[in-house]
Short mmCIF file of N, CA, C and O in Angstrom, two decimals:
data_model
loop_
_atom_site.label_atom_id
_atom_site.label_comp_id
_atom_site.label_asym_id
_atom_site.label_seq_id
_atom_site.Cartn_x
_atom_site.Cartn_y
_atom_site.Cartn_z
N UNK A 1 68.26 91.37 79.11
CA UNK A 1 68.05 90.58 80.28
C UNK A 1 67.81 91.50 81.49
O UNK A 1 68.28 92.59 81.50
N UNK A 2 67.14 90.90 82.48
CA UNK A 2 66.91 91.70 83.67
C UNK A 2 68.04 91.49 84.66
O UNK A 2 68.65 90.39 84.71
N UNK A 3 68.28 92.54 85.47
CA UNK A 3 69.33 92.48 86.51
C UNK A 3 68.76 93.09 87.75
O UNK A 3 67.99 94.07 87.69
N UNK A 4 69.14 92.57 88.89
CA UNK A 4 68.79 93.12 90.17
C UNK A 4 70.00 93.82 90.77
O UNK A 4 71.12 93.31 90.75
N UNK A 5 69.77 95.04 91.26
CA UNK A 5 70.77 95.81 91.96
C UNK A 5 70.35 95.92 93.40
O UNK A 5 69.32 96.43 93.70
N UNK A 6 71.19 95.35 94.24
CA UNK A 6 70.94 95.37 95.70
C UNK A 6 72.00 96.26 96.33
O UNK A 6 73.19 95.95 96.31
N UNK A 7 71.53 97.37 96.89
CA UNK A 7 72.47 98.28 97.52
C UNK A 7 72.22 98.36 99.03
O UNK A 7 71.07 98.34 99.45
N UNK A 8 73.31 98.43 99.74
CA UNK A 8 73.24 98.55 101.23
C UNK A 8 73.82 99.88 101.65
O UNK A 8 74.94 100.26 101.23
N UNK A 9 73.06 100.59 102.46
CA UNK A 9 73.47 101.93 102.88
C UNK A 9 74.51 101.88 104.00
O UNK A 9 74.61 100.92 104.76
N UNK A 10 75.26 102.98 104.10
CA UNK A 10 76.10 103.20 105.25
C UNK A 10 75.21 103.51 106.42
O UNK A 10 74.03 103.90 106.22
N UNK A 11 75.65 103.41 107.64
CA UNK A 11 74.83 103.82 108.80
C UNK A 11 74.44 105.31 108.71
O UNK A 11 75.25 106.12 108.23
N UNK A 12 73.28 105.60 109.18
CA UNK A 12 72.81 107.00 109.26
C UNK A 12 72.87 107.73 107.89
O UNK A 12 73.35 108.86 107.79
N UNK A 13 72.37 107.05 106.85
CA UNK A 13 72.51 107.58 105.50
C UNK A 13 71.45 108.61 105.10
O UNK A 13 71.53 109.22 104.04
N UNK A 14 70.41 108.76 105.92
CA UNK A 14 69.29 109.64 105.54
C UNK A 14 69.70 111.02 105.05
O UNK A 14 69.25 111.44 103.99
N UNK A 15 70.58 111.76 105.72
CA UNK A 15 70.89 113.10 105.20
C UNK A 15 71.57 113.05 103.84
O UNK A 15 71.35 113.84 102.97
N UNK A 16 72.42 112.04 103.63
CA UNK A 16 73.11 111.85 102.38
C UNK A 16 72.09 111.48 101.24
O UNK A 16 72.19 111.98 100.13
N UNK A 17 71.14 110.63 101.60
CA UNK A 17 70.06 110.22 100.66
C UNK A 17 69.28 111.46 100.25
O UNK A 17 68.99 111.67 99.06
N UNK A 18 68.86 112.22 101.20
CA UNK A 18 68.03 113.40 100.92
C UNK A 18 68.73 114.37 99.93
O UNK A 18 68.12 114.93 99.06
N UNK A 19 70.02 114.52 100.12
CA UNK A 19 70.78 115.40 99.29
C UNK A 19 70.91 114.94 97.85
O UNK A 19 70.80 115.72 96.91
N UNK A 20 71.12 113.64 97.64
CA UNK A 20 71.33 113.07 96.30
C UNK A 20 70.06 112.53 95.64
O UNK A 20 70.13 112.13 94.51
N UNK A 21 68.95 112.53 96.37
CA UNK A 21 67.75 111.91 95.88
C UNK A 21 67.26 112.43 94.53
O UNK A 21 66.88 111.60 93.67
N UNK A 22 67.21 113.76 94.27
CA UNK A 22 66.74 114.20 92.96
C UNK A 22 67.53 113.60 91.78
O UNK A 22 66.93 113.18 90.80
N UNK A 23 68.83 113.57 91.89
CA UNK A 23 69.68 113.05 90.83
C UNK A 23 69.46 111.49 90.70
O UNK A 23 69.42 110.94 89.59
N UNK A 24 69.32 110.82 91.84
CA UNK A 24 69.09 109.38 91.83
C UNK A 24 67.75 109.05 91.13
O UNK A 24 67.71 108.18 90.27
N UNK A 25 66.72 109.83 91.50
CA UNK A 25 65.39 109.57 90.89
C UNK A 25 65.39 109.89 89.38
O UNK A 25 64.68 109.25 88.56
N UNK A 26 66.15 110.92 89.01
CA UNK A 26 66.18 111.30 87.58
C UNK A 26 66.75 110.19 86.71
O UNK A 26 66.23 109.93 85.61
N UNK A 27 67.72 109.48 87.22
CA UNK A 27 68.28 108.33 86.46
C UNK A 27 67.27 107.18 86.33
O UNK A 27 67.14 106.54 85.31
N UNK A 28 66.58 106.96 87.46
CA UNK A 28 65.53 105.93 87.46
C UNK A 28 64.42 106.31 86.49
O UNK A 28 63.88 105.45 85.80
N UNK A 29 64.07 107.55 86.43
CA UNK A 29 63.01 108.00 85.53
C UNK A 29 63.42 107.77 84.09
O UNK A 29 62.58 107.39 83.26
N UNK A 30 64.68 108.01 83.75
CA UNK A 30 65.14 107.68 82.39
C UNK A 30 64.94 106.23 82.03
O UNK A 30 64.51 105.88 80.92
N UNK A 31 65.29 105.33 82.98
CA UNK A 31 65.09 103.90 82.73
C UNK A 31 63.58 103.63 82.55
O UNK A 31 63.23 102.80 81.65
N UNK A 32 62.76 104.25 83.31
CA UNK A 32 61.30 104.04 83.19
C UNK A 32 60.81 104.49 81.85
O UNK A 32 60.06 103.83 81.16
N UNK A 33 61.26 105.67 81.43
CA UNK A 33 60.83 106.21 80.14
C UNK A 33 61.28 105.32 78.97
O UNK A 33 60.57 105.23 77.95
N UNK A 34 62.40 104.63 79.11
CA UNK A 34 62.87 103.73 78.11
C UNK A 34 62.18 102.36 78.17
O UNK A 34 62.47 101.50 77.39
N UNK A 35 61.32 102.21 79.16
CA UNK A 35 60.64 100.89 79.35
C UNK A 35 61.50 99.81 79.90
O UNK A 35 61.17 98.61 79.79
N UNK A 36 62.58 100.15 80.58
CA UNK A 36 63.54 99.17 81.12
C UNK A 36 63.45 98.97 82.58
O UNK A 36 64.03 98.04 83.15
N UNK A 37 62.73 99.84 83.32
CA UNK A 37 62.64 99.71 84.78
C UNK A 37 61.43 98.85 85.16
O UNK A 37 60.31 99.10 84.74
N UNK A 38 61.73 97.80 85.89
CA UNK A 38 60.65 96.93 86.42
C UNK A 38 60.18 97.38 87.74
O UNK A 38 58.97 97.53 87.98
N UNK A 39 61.07 97.64 88.70
CA UNK A 39 60.72 98.09 90.04
C UNK A 39 61.91 98.73 90.68
O UNK A 39 63.07 98.37 90.38
N UNK A 40 61.70 99.67 91.56
CA UNK A 40 62.79 100.33 92.30
C UNK A 40 62.26 100.90 93.60
O UNK A 40 61.11 101.40 93.60
N UNK A 41 63.04 100.84 94.64
CA UNK A 41 62.62 101.46 95.88
C UNK A 41 63.60 101.16 97.01
O UNK A 41 64.44 100.29 96.87
N UNK A 42 63.45 101.93 98.08
CA UNK A 42 64.34 101.76 99.24
C UNK A 42 63.83 100.67 100.19
O UNK A 42 62.65 100.30 100.16
N UNK A 43 64.70 100.23 101.06
CA UNK A 43 64.29 99.28 102.13
C UNK A 43 64.33 100.06 103.43
O UNK A 43 65.39 100.49 103.90
N UNK A 44 63.12 100.28 104.02
CA UNK A 44 63.08 101.04 105.27
C UNK A 44 63.82 100.35 106.41
O UNK A 44 63.87 99.13 106.49
N UNK A 45 64.36 101.16 107.28
CA UNK A 45 65.11 100.66 108.45
C UNK A 45 64.19 100.05 109.49
O UNK A 45 64.65 99.29 110.35
N UNK A 46 62.91 100.43 109.44
CA UNK A 46 61.96 99.88 110.39
C UNK A 46 60.75 99.39 109.58
O UNK A 46 60.61 99.70 108.42
N UNK A 47 59.86 98.70 110.25
CA UNK A 47 58.69 98.13 109.59
C UNK A 47 57.60 99.19 109.36
O UNK A 47 56.59 99.24 110.05
N UNK A 48 57.88 100.09 108.39
CA UNK A 48 56.95 101.17 108.13
C UNK A 48 57.25 101.72 106.71
O UNK A 48 58.43 101.81 106.30
N UNK A 49 56.17 102.11 106.01
CA UNK A 49 56.38 102.74 104.69
C UNK A 49 56.98 104.11 104.86
O UNK A 49 57.62 104.60 103.91
N UNK A 50 56.80 104.77 105.97
CA UNK A 50 57.38 106.09 106.24
C UNK A 50 58.23 105.93 107.50
O UNK A 50 57.78 106.20 108.62
N UNK A 51 59.50 105.57 107.37
CA UNK A 51 60.34 105.32 108.53
C UNK A 51 60.83 106.57 109.22
O UNK A 51 61.49 106.49 110.26
N UNK A 52 60.50 107.76 108.68
CA UNK A 52 60.92 108.97 109.32
C UNK A 52 62.42 109.08 109.52
O UNK A 52 63.23 108.72 108.63
N UNK A 53 62.85 109.49 110.70
CA UNK A 53 64.26 109.65 110.98
C UNK A 53 65.02 108.34 111.02
O UNK A 53 66.28 108.35 110.96
N UNK A 54 64.35 107.18 111.12
CA UNK A 54 65.04 105.89 111.07
C UNK A 54 65.66 105.66 109.71
O UNK A 54 66.65 104.94 109.62
N UNK A 55 65.08 106.26 108.68
CA UNK A 55 65.67 106.18 107.38
C UNK A 55 65.59 104.84 106.68
O UNK A 55 64.63 104.11 106.89
N UNK A 56 66.59 104.58 105.88
CA UNK A 56 66.60 103.37 105.03
C UNK A 56 67.91 102.63 105.19
O UNK A 56 68.88 103.18 105.57
N UNK A 57 67.86 101.32 104.86
CA UNK A 57 69.07 100.49 104.95
C UNK A 57 69.63 100.11 103.58
O UNK A 57 70.68 99.51 103.48
N UNK A 58 68.93 100.49 102.54
CA UNK A 58 69.40 100.12 101.19
C UNK A 58 68.32 100.40 100.15
O UNK A 58 67.31 101.02 100.41
N UNK A 59 68.59 99.82 98.99
CA UNK A 59 67.67 99.98 97.82
C UNK A 59 67.69 98.73 96.98
O UNK A 59 68.70 97.95 96.98
N UNK A 60 66.58 98.52 96.26
CA UNK A 60 66.46 97.40 95.31
C UNK A 60 66.06 98.02 93.96
O UNK A 60 65.09 98.79 93.95
N UNK A 61 66.68 97.63 92.89
CA UNK A 61 66.30 98.07 91.54
C UNK A 61 66.34 96.80 90.69
O UNK A 61 67.32 96.04 90.73
N UNK A 62 65.28 96.61 89.91
CA UNK A 62 65.29 95.55 88.92
C UNK A 62 65.01 96.25 87.57
O UNK A 62 64.00 96.94 87.41
N UNK A 63 65.92 96.07 86.61
CA UNK A 63 65.83 96.78 85.35
C UNK A 63 66.50 95.92 84.26
O UNK A 63 67.30 95.01 84.53
N UNK A 64 66.21 96.30 83.01
CA UNK A 64 66.78 95.60 81.89
C UNK A 64 68.04 96.28 81.39
O UNK A 64 68.05 97.56 81.25
N UNK A 65 69.07 95.51 81.16
CA UNK A 65 70.30 96.04 80.60
C UNK A 65 70.80 95.05 79.55
O UNK A 65 70.37 93.91 79.49
N UNK A 66 71.74 95.47 78.70
CA UNK A 66 72.25 94.61 77.63
C UNK A 66 73.16 93.53 78.18
O UNK A 66 73.28 92.48 77.52
N UNK A 67 73.80 93.76 79.31
CA UNK A 67 74.73 92.79 79.85
C UNK A 67 74.97 93.06 81.34
O UNK A 67 74.60 94.13 81.84
N UNK A 68 75.55 92.09 82.03
CA UNK A 68 75.90 92.25 83.40
C UNK A 68 76.87 93.44 83.54
O UNK A 68 76.75 94.25 84.50
N UNK A 69 77.80 93.56 82.66
CA UNK A 69 78.76 94.66 82.70
C UNK A 69 78.06 96.03 82.57
O UNK A 69 78.42 96.98 83.28
N UNK A 70 77.07 96.14 81.66
CA UNK A 70 76.30 97.37 81.55
C UNK A 70 75.56 97.68 82.85
O UNK A 70 75.47 98.83 83.28
N UNK A 71 74.95 96.64 83.43
CA UNK A 71 74.18 96.84 84.68
C UNK A 71 75.13 97.32 85.79
O UNK A 71 74.80 98.23 86.54
N UNK A 72 76.29 96.69 85.90
CA UNK A 72 77.27 97.10 86.91
C UNK A 72 77.73 98.51 86.68
O UNK A 72 77.87 99.33 87.62
N UNK A 73 78.01 98.86 85.44
CA UNK A 73 78.47 100.23 85.11
C UNK A 73 77.40 101.24 85.51
O UNK A 73 77.71 102.26 86.11
N UNK A 74 76.13 100.91 85.15
CA UNK A 74 75.08 101.88 85.47
C UNK A 74 74.91 101.98 87.02
O UNK A 74 74.81 103.09 87.51
N UNK A 75 75.00 100.86 87.72
CA UNK A 75 74.88 100.89 89.20
C UNK A 75 76.02 101.69 89.80
O UNK A 75 75.82 102.46 90.76
N UNK A 76 77.22 101.56 89.30
CA UNK A 76 78.38 102.24 89.86
C UNK A 76 78.36 103.75 89.62
O UNK A 76 79.08 104.51 90.29
N UNK A 77 77.53 104.19 88.68
CA UNK A 77 77.41 105.63 88.37
C UNK A 77 76.28 106.28 89.17
O UNK A 77 75.94 107.45 88.93
N UNK A 78 75.66 105.53 90.05
CA UNK A 78 74.52 106.08 90.81
C UNK A 78 74.95 107.28 91.68
O UNK A 78 75.94 107.18 92.35
N UNK A 79 74.17 108.34 91.69
CA UNK A 79 74.48 109.47 92.54
C UNK A 79 74.58 109.07 94.03
O UNK A 79 75.30 109.76 94.78
N UNK A 80 73.88 108.06 94.47
CA UNK A 80 73.97 107.65 95.84
C UNK A 80 75.37 107.12 96.19
O UNK A 80 75.87 107.27 97.29
N UNK A 81 76.04 106.52 95.21
CA UNK A 81 77.41 106.04 95.43
C UNK A 81 78.30 107.27 95.53
O UNK A 81 79.14 107.37 96.45
N UNK A 82 78.17 108.20 94.66
CA UNK A 82 79.01 109.42 94.64
C UNK A 82 78.76 110.24 95.94
O UNK A 82 79.72 110.86 96.41
N UNK A 83 77.59 110.16 96.51
CA UNK A 83 77.23 110.93 97.71
C UNK A 83 77.62 110.17 98.99
O UNK A 83 77.46 110.71 100.08
N UNK A 84 78.10 108.89 98.85
CA UNK A 84 78.47 108.14 99.98
C UNK A 84 77.34 107.42 100.70
O UNK A 84 77.46 107.02 101.86
N UNK A 85 76.14 107.29 100.05
CA UNK A 85 75.00 106.64 100.65
C UNK A 85 75.23 105.13 100.72
O UNK A 85 74.97 104.50 101.78
N UNK A 86 75.68 104.53 99.64
CA UNK A 86 75.82 103.10 99.59
C UNK A 86 77.22 102.62 100.04
O UNK A 86 78.22 103.15 99.61
N UNK A 87 77.18 101.64 100.96
CA UNK A 87 78.42 101.00 101.43
C UNK A 87 78.81 99.86 100.51
O UNK A 87 79.97 99.58 100.31
N UNK A 88 77.78 99.17 99.94
CA UNK A 88 78.03 98.03 99.09
C UNK A 88 76.90 97.90 98.08
O UNK A 88 75.72 98.14 98.39
N UNK A 89 77.26 97.51 96.84
CA UNK A 89 76.28 97.31 95.79
C UNK A 89 76.56 95.95 95.11
O UNK A 89 77.69 95.69 94.73
N UNK A 90 75.55 95.15 94.98
CA UNK A 90 75.60 93.85 94.33
C UNK A 90 74.72 93.87 93.11
O UNK A 90 73.55 94.30 93.21
N UNK A 91 75.23 93.40 91.97
CA UNK A 91 74.45 93.32 90.75
C UNK A 91 74.45 91.85 90.28
O UNK A 91 75.52 91.27 90.17
N UNK A 92 73.24 91.32 90.00
CA UNK A 92 73.11 89.94 89.60
C UNK A 92 72.07 89.84 88.50
O UNK A 92 71.11 90.60 88.48
N UNK A 93 72.23 88.81 87.59
CA UNK A 93 71.18 88.57 86.66
C UNK A 93 69.91 88.16 87.44
O UNK A 93 69.98 87.57 88.48
N UNK A 94 68.75 88.47 86.83
CA UNK A 94 67.46 88.19 87.44
C UNK A 94 66.53 87.57 86.40
O UNK A 94 66.35 88.12 85.30
N UNK A 95 65.92 86.49 86.79
CA UNK A 95 64.94 85.83 85.92
C UNK A 95 63.55 85.98 86.50
O UNK A 95 63.24 85.42 87.56
N UNK A 96 62.73 86.75 85.81
CA UNK A 96 61.34 86.97 86.28
C UNK A 96 60.51 85.73 85.94
O UNK A 96 60.48 85.29 84.79
N UNK A 97 59.83 85.21 86.90
CA UNK A 97 58.95 84.04 86.75
C UNK A 97 57.49 84.44 86.92
O UNK A 97 56.64 84.09 86.14
N UNK A 98 57.18 85.17 87.98
CA UNK A 98 55.83 85.62 88.27
C UNK A 98 55.83 87.08 88.63
O UNK A 98 56.77 87.56 89.22
N UNK A 99 54.81 87.83 88.48
CA UNK A 99 53.63 87.54 87.70
C UNK A 99 53.90 87.64 86.21
O UNK A 99 54.75 88.31 85.74
#
């Protein structure tokens, strides 16, 4: 089943994100290689694809997991959590309708 992971950053998270980004992306790449990653990306703090120093306010990941518990466990092991980037993470089942 698909699950959506909605993460909200702490204020001024950009330096923390930059430090943990390689490890964060490596985990996402593994999901992609397994064919389980649907989409992933950050939410810019301003209306721009390149927010610069404004940084990001969170992240969205939609991926396939065996269960809600597996999705939560995976989300809780994210390097961004360990680095203090995320203030809050929500994991919910997701039903893809379109496209």
